[in-house]
Short mmCIF file of C-alpha atoms in Angstrom, two decimals:
data_model
loop_
_atom_site.label_atom_id
_atom_site.label_comp_id
_atom_site.label_asym_id
_atom_site.label_seq_id
_atom_site.Cartn_x
_atom_site.Cartn_y
_atom_site.Cartn_z
CA MET A 20 1.79 27.27 11.41
CA ARG A 21 5.41 28.01 10.46
CA ILE A 22 6.71 25.19 8.28
CA ILE A 23 10.21 23.71 8.40
CA ASP A 24 11.20 22.66 4.90
CA GLU A 25 11.42 18.86 4.93
CA LYS A 26 13.79 18.67 1.95
CA LYS A 27 16.10 21.26 3.47
CA TRP A 28 16.33 19.31 6.72
CA ARG A 29 16.78 15.92 5.05
CA GLY A 30 19.39 17.53 2.77
CA ILE A 31 21.72 18.48 5.63
CA LYS A 32 24.80 16.26 5.34
CA PRO A 33 25.76 14.40 8.52
CA PRO A 34 29.25 15.44 9.68
CA GLY A 35 32.21 13.18 9.06
CA LYS A 36 33.49 13.01 12.60
CA GLU A 37 32.07 11.89 15.92
CA ASP A 38 30.46 14.43 18.28
CA ALA A 39 30.11 16.90 15.40
CA LEU A 40 26.90 18.51 14.20
CA ASN A 41 25.91 20.20 10.97
CA LYS A 42 23.10 22.72 11.39
CA MET A 43 21.32 25.65 9.77
CA ARG A 44 18.76 28.19 10.92
CA ALA A 45 15.24 26.72 10.84
CA ILE A 46 13.23 29.92 10.19
CA ALA A 47 15.20 32.96 9.06
CA GLU A 48 12.76 35.64 10.24
CA HIS A 49 11.90 34.13 13.64
CA PRO A 50 12.95 36.20 16.71
CA VAL A 51 14.24 33.08 18.50
CA ASP A 52 17.34 31.17 17.37
CA PHE A 53 15.98 27.81 16.17
CA PHE A 54 18.25 25.44 14.26
CA ILE A 55 17.78 22.15 12.40
CA GLY A 56 20.64 19.72 11.93
CA ARG A 57 22.06 16.22 11.59
CA ASP A 58 24.63 14.60 13.86
CA PHE A 59 27.38 12.06 13.21
CA GLN A 60 24.90 9.19 13.62
CA GLN A 61 22.65 10.76 10.94
CA ARG A 62 20.01 11.57 13.53
CA PHE A 63 17.78 14.62 13.09
CA VAL A 64 18.46 17.35 15.65
CA PHE A 65 16.44 20.44 16.62
CA ILE A 66 18.04 23.18 18.70
CA VAL A 67 16.83 26.37 20.35
CA GLU A 68 19.43 28.82 21.64
CA VAL A 69 18.45 31.40 24.26
CA ASP A 70 20.06 33.84 26.67
CA PHE A 71 21.97 32.06 29.44
CA PHE A 72 20.11 31.02 32.58
CA GLN A 73 20.69 28.60 35.46
CA ILE A 74 19.28 25.26 34.29
CA GLU A 75 19.90 22.96 37.26
CA LYS A 76 16.30 22.77 38.49
CA THR A 77 14.61 22.65 35.08
CA LYS A 78 12.58 19.46 34.74
CA LEU A 79 12.49 18.05 31.21
CA PRO A 80 9.68 15.91 29.77
CA GLU A 81 10.40 12.38 28.57
CA LEU A 82 9.25 11.62 25.03
CA SER A 83 9.57 8.18 23.51
CA GLU A 84 12.20 8.14 20.73
CA ILE A 85 13.18 11.78 21.37
CA LYS A 86 16.16 12.62 23.58
CA ILE A 87 15.92 16.06 25.20
CA VAL A 88 19.03 17.81 26.56
CA LEU A 89 19.33 21.25 28.16
CA ASN A 90 22.82 22.66 28.67
CA PRO A 91 24.85 25.88 28.69
CA ILE A 92 26.86 26.79 25.60
CA ASN A 93 28.88 29.56 27.27
CA GLN A 94 28.31 32.41 29.72
CA LYS A 95 25.94 34.13 27.27
CA LYS A 96 23.92 31.28 25.78
CA SER A 97 22.02 28.14 26.81
CA GLN A 98 20.47 25.60 24.46
CA LEU A 99 17.72 23.02 24.40
CA VAL A 100 18.45 20.11 22.07
CA LEU A 101 15.93 17.56 20.75
CA ILE A 102 17.44 14.45 19.11
CA LEU A 103 15.22 12.06 17.16
CA MET A 104 16.38 8.54 18.05
CA ASP A 105 14.14 6.77 15.51
CA THR A 106 14.39 8.30 12.02
CA GLU A 107 11.14 6.53 11.03
CA GLN A 108 9.33 9.08 13.21
CA PHE A 109 10.74 12.08 11.32
CA ASP A 110 7.37 13.35 10.04
CA ILE A 111 5.89 13.60 13.53
CA PHE A 112 9.15 15.03 14.89
CA ARG A 113 9.14 17.78 12.24
CA ILE A 114 5.52 18.69 13.07
CA LEU A 115 6.40 18.86 16.76
CA CYS A 116 9.29 21.23 15.98
CA CYS A 117 7.03 23.40 13.78
CA HIS A 118 4.60 23.56 16.70
CA LEU A 119 7.38 24.75 19.05
CA ILE A 120 8.40 27.46 16.59
CA ASP A 121 4.77 28.54 16.24
CA ALA A 122 4.36 28.79 20.01
CA THR A 123 7.08 31.43 20.25
CA THR A 124 6.35 33.46 17.10
CA ASP A 125 5.07 36.48 19.03
CA VAL A 126 7.76 36.44 21.72
CA LYS A 127 8.68 39.99 22.76
CA GLU A 128 11.79 39.37 24.86
CA THR A 129 14.87 37.20 25.07
CA ASP A 130 14.43 35.84 28.60
CA GLY A 131 15.99 32.39 28.24
CA LYS A 132 14.21 30.80 31.18
CA GLY A 133 10.83 32.11 30.04
CA LEU A 134 11.29 30.88 26.48
CA ILE A 135 12.43 27.44 27.57
CA SER A 136 9.45 27.29 29.93
CA ILE A 137 7.05 27.92 27.00
CA ILE A 138 8.73 25.19 24.96
CA ILE A 139 8.77 22.67 27.81
CA ASN A 140 5.05 23.27 28.42
CA ARG A 141 4.39 22.50 24.73
CA LEU A 142 6.61 19.41 24.92
CA ASN A 143 4.60 18.19 27.91
CA ARG A 144 1.44 18.63 25.83
CA TRP A 145 3.01 16.61 23.00
CA GLN A 146 4.07 13.94 25.47
CA SER A 147 0.41 13.56 26.42
CA LEU A 148 -0.76 13.55 22.77
CA LEU A 149 1.74 10.94 21.64
CA GLN A 150 1.07 8.74 24.66
CA LYS A 151 -2.66 8.88 23.96
CA ALA A 152 -2.23 8.06 20.27
CA ARG A 153 0.17 5.20 21.02
CA ASP A 154 -1.63 3.56 23.94
CA LYS A 155 -5.33 4.05 23.21
CA LYS A 156 -6.88 2.92 19.95
CA LEU A 157 -10.02 4.68 18.80
CA GLY A 158 -13.30 2.92 19.51
CA LYS A 159 -15.85 2.01 16.84
CA SER A 160 -17.98 5.12 17.33
CA GLU A 161 -14.86 7.33 17.38
CA ILE A 162 -13.68 5.79 14.10
CA ILE A 163 -17.07 6.40 12.46
CA GLY A 164 -17.16 9.97 13.79
CA LEU A 165 -13.65 10.77 12.58
CA LEU A 166 -14.22 9.10 9.20
CA GLY A 167 -17.41 11.15 8.81
CA GLU A 168 -15.58 14.41 9.49
CA LEU A 169 -12.90 13.45 6.96
CA PHE A 170 -15.55 12.58 4.34
CA PHE A 171 -17.05 16.04 4.87
CA LEU A 172 -13.60 17.65 4.73
CA LYS A 173 -12.71 15.80 1.51
CA GLU A 174 -15.99 16.07 -0.39
CA ILE A 175 -17.25 19.51 0.58
CA VAL A 176 -14.68 21.68 2.35
CA MET A 177 -11.63 20.80 0.23
CA ALA A 178 -13.77 21.08 -2.90
CA GLU A 179 -14.83 24.65 -2.06
CA TYR A 180 -11.79 26.08 -0.25
CA GLY A 181 -8.05 26.31 -0.71
CA LEU A 182 -6.48 23.27 0.93
CA SER A 183 -4.71 25.16 3.70
CA GLU A 184 -7.93 27.02 4.57
CA ALA A 185 -9.84 23.73 4.45
CA VAL A 186 -7.69 21.93 7.01
CA ARG A 187 -7.52 25.03 9.20
CA SER A 188 -11.34 25.12 9.25
CA TRP A 189 -11.39 21.69 10.96
CA ARG A 190 -11.80 22.74 14.60
CA GLY A 191 -13.27 19.65 16.27
CA PRO A 192 -9.88 18.17 17.28
CA TYR A 193 -9.01 21.26 19.31
CA GLY A 194 -11.93 21.17 21.71
CA ASP A 195 -14.26 23.54 19.87
CA GLU A 196 -17.96 22.86 20.42
CA GLN A 197 -18.51 22.29 16.69
CA ASP A 198 -16.41 20.58 14.02
CA PHE A 199 -15.84 23.23 11.32
CA LEU A 200 -15.75 27.01 11.03
CA LEU A 201 -16.44 27.99 7.42
CA ASN A 202 -16.57 31.67 6.49
CA ARG A 203 -18.19 32.63 9.82
CA ASN A 204 -20.58 29.67 9.56
CA ILE A 205 -20.36 26.98 12.23
CA VAL A 206 -20.83 23.38 11.12
CA GLU A 207 -21.43 20.33 13.29
CA VAL A 208 -21.05 16.95 11.56
CA LYS A 209 -22.89 13.91 12.90
CA THR A 210 -22.14 10.54 11.29
CA GLN A 211 -23.55 7.09 11.95
CA LEU A 212 -23.99 3.78 10.21
CA SER A 213 -27.09 3.54 8.02
CA THR A 214 -28.18 0.55 10.12
CA SER A 215 -28.13 2.56 13.36
CA ASP A 216 -31.06 4.16 15.12
CA GLN A 217 -31.56 7.40 13.18
CA SER A 218 -31.06 9.89 15.95
CA MET A 219 -28.25 12.34 16.59
CA LEU A 220 -26.45 12.67 19.93
CA ILE A 221 -25.87 16.31 20.90
CA ASN A 222 -23.05 16.64 23.42
CA SER A 223 -23.98 19.87 25.20
CA GLU A 224 -26.37 22.78 25.33
CA SER A 225 -23.74 24.86 23.49
CA GLN A 226 -23.35 22.61 20.45
CA LEU A 227 -26.45 23.86 18.62
CA ASP A 228 -26.61 27.31 20.22
CA ASP A 229 -26.27 29.88 17.45
CA ILE A 230 -25.31 32.71 19.80
CA SER A 231 -21.80 32.69 18.25
CA GLY A 232 -22.97 32.59 14.63
CA PRO A 233 -25.09 30.66 12.10
CA ILE A 234 -25.01 26.90 12.75
CA PHE A 235 -25.53 24.12 10.24
CA LEU A 236 -25.96 20.50 11.26
CA VAL A 237 -24.77 17.88 8.77
CA HIS A 238 -26.06 14.33 9.18
CA GLN A 239 -24.31 11.53 7.29
CA ALA A 240 -25.21 7.86 7.10
CA LEU A 241 -22.39 5.48 6.17
CA GLU A 242 -22.92 2.25 4.26
CA GLY A 243 -20.54 -0.69 4.11
CA GLY A 244 -18.14 -0.83 1.18
CA SER A 245 -14.97 -2.51 -0.03
CA ASP A 246 -11.50 -1.50 -1.11
CA LYS A 247 -12.58 -2.21 -4.71
CA GLU A 248 -15.07 0.70 -4.68
CA ILE A 249 -13.57 4.08 -5.57
CA GLU A 250 -16.01 5.94 -3.30
CA ALA A 251 -15.36 3.71 -0.26
CA PHE A 252 -12.65 4.40 2.31
CA SER A 253 -11.25 2.93 5.47
CA LEU A 254 -10.02 5.41 8.08
CA ASN A 255 -6.41 4.77 7.05
CA SER A 256 -7.07 5.05 3.33
CA MET A 257 -9.03 8.27 3.84
CA VAL A 258 -6.14 9.81 5.79
CA ASP A 259 -3.70 8.72 3.09
CA PHE A 260 -5.95 10.09 0.33
CA ILE A 261 -6.20 13.53 1.95
CA LYS A 262 -2.46 13.65 2.62
CA GLU A 263 -1.74 12.78 -1.03
CA LYS A 264 -4.01 15.62 -2.19
CA LEU A 265 -2.31 18.03 0.17
CA GLU A 266 1.12 16.87 -0.99
CA GLU A 267 0.16 17.58 -4.60
CA LYS A 268 -1.26 21.06 -4.06
CA ASP A 269 -0.26 22.46 -0.65
CA PRO A 270 2.43 20.46 1.23
CA GLY A 271 2.47 22.95 4.10
CA ALA A 272 -1.11 22.01 4.96
CA ILE A 273 -0.07 18.43 5.75
CA ASP A 274 1.43 19.54 9.07
CA ILE A 275 -1.83 21.22 10.10
CA PHE A 276 -3.77 18.10 9.12
CA GLU A 277 -1.37 15.79 10.99
CA MET A 278 -1.69 17.95 14.09
CA GLY A 279 -5.47 17.59 14.01
CA LEU A 280 -5.16 13.81 13.69
CA LEU A 281 -2.83 13.65 16.68
CA GLU A 282 -5.22 15.79 18.71
CA VAL A 283 -8.02 13.25 18.18
CA GLY A 284 -5.70 10.36 19.04
CA TYR A 285 -5.14 8.97 15.54
CA THR A 286 -1.97 7.26 14.40
CA ASN A 287 -1.88 4.65 11.67
CA HIS A 288 -2.93 1.23 13.03
CA LYS A 289 -3.65 -1.71 10.76
CA GLU A 290 -7.03 -2.18 12.49
CA TYR A 291 -8.14 1.18 11.04
CA GLY A 292 -7.62 -0.18 7.53
CA LYS A 293 -9.94 -3.18 7.70
CA ASN A 294 -13.45 -1.73 7.38
CA TYR A 295 -14.48 0.32 4.35
CA HIS A 296 -17.45 2.69 4.21
CA LYS A 297 -19.04 5.12 1.78
CA ILE A 298 -21.57 7.89 2.16
CA GLY A 299 -25.08 6.51 1.76
CA LYS A 300 -26.92 9.72 2.55
CA ARG A 301 -26.03 13.25 3.58
CA ALA A 302 -28.43 15.98 4.71
CA VAL A 303 -27.71 19.55 5.78
CA TYR A 304 -29.94 21.37 8.28
CA ARG A 305 -30.06 25.07 9.09
CA VAL A 306 -30.35 25.40 12.87
CA ALA A 307 -32.91 28.14 13.48
CA ASP A 308 -35.87 29.05 15.69
CA GLY A 309 -38.03 25.99 16.22
CA PHE A 310 -35.21 23.51 15.59
CA PRO A 311 -35.36 20.57 18.04
CA ARG A 312 -32.56 21.54 20.42
CA ILE A 313 -31.64 22.58 23.94
CA VAL A 314 -29.61 25.76 24.47
CA ALA A 315 -28.21 27.42 27.59
CA ALA A 316 -31.14 29.85 27.80
CA ASP A 317 -33.50 26.88 28.26
CA LEU A 318 -31.74 25.59 31.38
CA LYS A 319 -32.31 26.41 35.02
CA LEU A 320 -29.49 28.11 36.90
CA GLY A 321 -26.75 25.61 37.76
CA VAL A 322 -27.63 23.06 35.07
CA SER A 323 -24.98 22.48 32.36
CA LYS A 324 -23.28 19.87 30.16
CA VAL A 325 -26.58 18.46 28.99
CA ARG A 326 -26.40 15.55 26.50
CA TYR A 327 -29.49 14.62 24.52
CA LYS A 328 -30.69 12.95 21.32
CA ILE A 329 -32.76 14.38 18.51
CA SER A 330 -34.66 12.43 15.90
CA VAL A 331 -33.38 12.84 12.34
CA THR A 332 -36.92 13.04 10.97
CA ALA A 333 -37.77 15.86 13.41
CA CYS A 334 -35.14 17.96 11.64
CA ASP A 335 -36.68 17.54 8.17
CA PRO A 336 -38.42 20.97 8.09
CA PHE A 337 -34.98 22.61 8.42
CA ILE A 338 -33.22 20.79 5.59
CA ILE A 339 -31.46 22.92 2.98
CA ASP A 340 -30.13 22.04 -0.46
CA GLU A 341 -26.51 20.90 -0.41
CA GLU A 342 -25.58 23.09 -3.39
CA ASP A 343 -26.99 26.15 -1.60
CA PHE A 344 -24.97 25.17 1.45
CA ARG A 345 -21.79 24.91 -0.65
CA LYS A 346 -22.36 28.43 -2.01
CA LEU A 347 -23.08 29.74 1.45
CA ILE A 348 -19.86 28.50 3.02
CA VAL A 349 -17.88 30.13 0.21
CA THR A 350 -19.66 33.50 0.13
CA GLY A 351 -20.89 33.74 3.72
CA ASP A 352 -24.13 35.07 2.27
CA GLU A 353 -27.33 33.01 2.44
CA ASN A 354 -28.39 34.60 -0.82
CA GLY A 355 -25.28 33.16 -2.52
#
């Protein structure tokens, strides 16, 4: 993802007179003219300038706290302007703008209508994401599942990879069948409370099908904890911890991480900060011939989207050492 420098944007001085705008180019090498700026009211502004086109019938999305305006500049140029009405939402606004820049990185032409159409389609997607995150809080099982993925990201992936590569490996939020892609190895993370029935819910016949590459299944059991225990985290504190680590070592990776959180419907709610958990047990299984699973080849023609449970104890013959697993995801070689 192309990153807009936060300090550069915040450092733009608001103009001294009404209806004025101070701006600078967002990404110097990008083929499209994107600009970041501040207006007289100190609001953050994002602008894309394109070749002129008739804009009368263009329908614009409506995003809470973001004003969107499309207008002609002159007979050669039109512009789409995004104005952030609530400066407290700057971090999300900046990620949205980075996403729009990324969506047009490979553009081959300067057709204004086509470019604006791409951007509006992405804005519509963001409208849906933000509405979901604002209106629907995550359920208990969703919180446990997300917290489990973040434990795995923090304790294993970030420990073995560069931070940017680590957050990019987190694929679950984007609709992939499995949660992580690590050096050609596919990893599915299943997390539950230690007091729960020890079985794992598999969401489809594709989830444990190794036709696309080696698959590892990670099972984690969470125990209750408190904010006094260094190894215990609430969902909010885990998110904050990871963001702090990224800020220290690789600030650009924060935007990728935030995008994943939005995709799963997470925004910071105080309810997500109440319950603390820690890892009680973690086991890694190599999915191979004989593993208790259903794959597409097992199904009759016309049958799909099969959900089923497997017993944790039935997977015991396929357990592998966690240290061997760590070496494997770094080297891609089962021999280390």
